[in-house]
Amino acid sequence: HRYPLRLPAVASCFMEAVPSAAAEFMTRWKALEGQNREQQVVWNTSTPIDSERMTRIKTAVFEQGLHLAIIEGVDQNEYIVSAAGQFRTGKVSPSGAKVSVGCLLRLEANAQQSAFRLTVRAVHGMISVALKNVIKAQLN
């Protein structure tokens, strides 16, 4: 048998956008605190951070590249982005449905310091780690 496979196969290949209202996002965000569900990384970037770059991150990286839904209205600051998605697996649950893992993230940019802080929360910690690593690599 032959199966065409596009490589590399990264975690984002299995993501699907999950749009929601700001209040619903924050409720889910708070529910995912603790139990190794959160991954956070802070790093400096050599590329200046401005509103144009933040717009590119939202559209090209998060929406088009990673298949995440941008959640509007969480913050009134153009340098903070909130997004949501679900990681789709091929594993079948006892109910017969395929297992999906919800993922939420917040990217905060400090233009003066040319730095980002990325926080990712997911039901399963391994998904948080993978998504954090993919996003950081995309933004470097």
CSV table of C-alpha atoms in Angstrom, one decimal:
chain,number,residue,atom,x,y,z
A,1,HIS,CA,0.0,0.0,0.0
A,2,ARG,CA,1.0,3.6,-0.6
A,3,TYR,CA,-0.2,6.5,1.5
A,4,PRO,CA,0.9,10.0,0.7
A,5,LEU,CA,2.0,11.8,3.8
A,6,ARG,CA,2.9,15.5,4.0
A,7,LEU,CA,5.8,16.0,6.4
A,8,PRO,CA,6.4,17.3,8.9
A,9,ALA,CA,3.2,16.2,10.6
A,10,VAL,CA,3.0,18.6,13.6
A,11,ALA,CA,0.3,19.0,16.2
A,12,SER,CA,-1.4,21.8,14.3
A,13,CYS,CA,-2.2,19.5,11.4
A,14,PHE,CA,-4.9,18.0,13.6
A,15,MET,CA,-6.4,21.3,15.0
A,16,GLU,CA,-9.8,22.7,14.3
A,17,ALA,CA,-11.0,26.2,15.2
A,18,VAL,CA,-13.6,26.5,18.0
A,19,PRO,CA,-15.2,30.0,17.9
A,20,SER,CA,-16.7,31.2,21.1
A,21,ALA,CA,-17.8,34.4,22.9
A,22,ALA,CA,-15.3,36.1,25.2
A,23,ALA,CA,-17.2,35.2,28.4
A,24,GLU,CA,-17.3,31.5,27.4
A,25,PHE,CA,-13.6,31.5,26.6
A,26,MET,CA,-12.7,33.0,30.0
A,27,THR,CA,-14.9,30.4,31.8
A,28,ARG,CA,-13.2,27.6,30.0
A,29,TRP,CA,-9.8,29.2,30.6
A,30,LYS,CA,-10.3,29.3,34.3
A,31,ALA,CA,-11.6,25.7,34.3
A,32,LEU,CA,-8.3,24.5,32.8
A,33,GLU,CA,-6.1,25.8,35.6
A,34,GLY,CA,-3.7,23.4,37.3
A,35,GLN,CA,-3.0,19.7,36.9
A,36,ASN,CA,-0.2,20.2,34.4
A,37,ARG,CA,-2.6,21.5,31.8
A,38,GLU,CA,-0.8,24.8,31.4
A,39,GLN,CA,2.4,25.6,29.5
A,40,GLN,CA,3.9,29.0,29.5
A,41,VAL,CA,7.0,30.5,27.8
A,42,VAL,CA,8.5,34.0,27.6
A,43,TRP,CA,11.0,35.0,25.0
A,44,ASN,CA,12.5,38.0,23.2
A,45,THR,CA,12.3,38.4,19.5
A,46,SER,CA,14.6,40.3,17.1
A,47,THR,CA,11.7,41.4,14.9
A,48,PRO,CA,9.9,44.5,16.1
A,49,ILE,CA,6.4,44.0,17.5
A,50,ASP,CA,3.8,46.4,16.1
A,51,SER,CA,0.1,46.3,15.3
A,52,GLU,CA,0.8,45.1,11.8
A,53,ARG,CA,2.8,42.1,13.1
A,54,MET,CA,0.1,41.3,15.6
A,55,THR,CA,-2.5,41.3,12.8
A,56,ARG,CA,-0.2,38.9,10.7
A,57,ILE,CA,0.1,36.6,13.7
A,58,LYS,CA,-3.7,36.5,14.2
A,59,THR,CA,-4.5,35.7,10.5
A,60,ALA,CA,-1.5,34.0,9.0
A,61,VAL,CA,-0.2,32.0,12.0
A,62,PHE,CA,-3.2,31.4,14.2
A,63,GLU,CA,-6.2,31.3,11.9
A,64,GLN,CA,-4.7,30.0,8.6
A,65,GLY,CA,-1.7,28.1,9.8
A,66,LEU,CA,-2.7,26.6,13.1
A,67,HIS,CA,-6.5,26.5,12.4
A,68,LEU,CA,-7.4,28.3,15.7
A,69,ALA,CA,-10.3,30.7,16.2
A,70,ILE,CA,-9.4,34.2,17.4
A,71,ILE,CA,-11.6,35.1,20.3
A,72,GLU,CA,-12.5,38.8,20.1
A,73,GLY,CA,-13.4,40.9,23.1
A,74,VAL,CA,-11.4,39.1,25.8
A,75,ASP,CA,-9.0,42.0,26.0
A,76,GLN,CA,-9.2,45.5,24.7
A,77,ASN,CA,-5.5,45.5,23.9
A,78,GLU,CA,-4.2,44.8,20.3
A,79,TYR,CA,-1.1,43.2,21.8
A,80,ILE,CA,-3.0,40.4,23.5
A,81,VAL,CA,-4.5,37.6,21.4
A,82,SER,CA,-6.8,34.9,22.7
A,83,ALA,CA,-7.6,31.8,20.6
A,84,ALA,CA,-9.3,28.4,20.8
A,85,GLY,CA,-9.2,25.1,19.0
A,86,GLN,CA,-9.5,21.4,19.5
A,87,PHE,CA,-7.0,18.7,18.7
A,88,ARG,CA,-8.8,16.0,16.8
A,89,THR,CA,-7.6,12.4,17.3
A,90,GLY,CA,-8.4,9.2,15.6
A,91,LYS,CA,-9.0,7.4,18.9
A,92,VAL,CA,-12.6,6.4,19.4
A,93,SER,CA,-14.2,6.9,22.8
A,94,PRO,CA,-16.5,4.4,24.5
A,95,SER,CA,-19.5,6.4,23.0
A,96,GLY,CA,-18.1,5.7,19.5
A,97,ALA,CA,-17.2,9.4,18.8
A,98,LYS,CA,-13.6,10.4,18.0
A,99,VAL,CA,-11.8,12.0,20.9
A,100,SER,CA,-11.2,15.8,20.8
A,101,VAL,CA,-9.0,17.7,23.2
A,102,GLY,CA,-9.9,21.4,23.8
A,103,CYS,CA,-7.0,23.9,23.6
A,104,LEU,CA,-7.0,27.6,24.6
A,105,LEU,CA,-4.1,30.1,24.3
A,106,ARG,CA,-3.2,33.6,25.1
A,107,LEU,CA,-0.4,35.5,23.5
A,108,GLU,CA,0.8,38.7,25.1
A,109,ALA,CA,3.2,40.9,23.4
A,110,ASN,CA,5.4,43.6,24.9
A,111,ALA,CA,6.4,45.9,22.1
A,112,GLN,CA,8.8,48.0,24.2
A,113,GLN,CA,10.7,44.9,25.3
A,114,SER,CA,10.3,43.0,22.0
A,115,ALA,CA,9.0,40.1,24.0
A,116,PHE,CA,6.2,37.6,23.9
A,117,ARG,CA,4.5,35.5,26.6
A,118,LEU,CA,2.6,32.5,25.4
A,119,THR,CA,0.3,30.6,27.7
A,120,VAL,CA,-1.4,27.4,26.4
A,121,ARG,CA,-4.0,25.4,28.3
A,122,ALA,CA,-5.4,22.1,27.3
A,123,VAL,CA,-7.2,19.2,28.9
A,124,HIS,CA,-4.1,17.0,28.3
A,125,GLY,CA,-0.7,18.4,29.2
A,126,MET,CA,1.0,16.8,26.2
A,127,ILE,CA,-1.2,18.8,23.9
A,128,SER,CA,-0.3,22.0,25.7
A,129,VAL,CA,3.4,21.2,25.3
A,130,ALA,CA,3.1,20.4,21.6
A,131,LEU,CA,1.0,23.5,20.8
A,132,LYS,CA,3.3,25.8,22.8
A,133,ASN,CA,6.4,24.5,20.9
A,134,VAL,CA,4.8,24.8,17.5
A,135,ILE,CA,3.6,28.4,18.2
A,136,LYS,CA,6.9,29.5,19.6
A,137,ALA,CA,8.7,28.1,16.5
A,138,GLN,CA,6.3,30.0,14.2
A,139,LEU,CA,6.9,33.3,16.0
A,140,ASN,CA,10.7,33.2,16.3
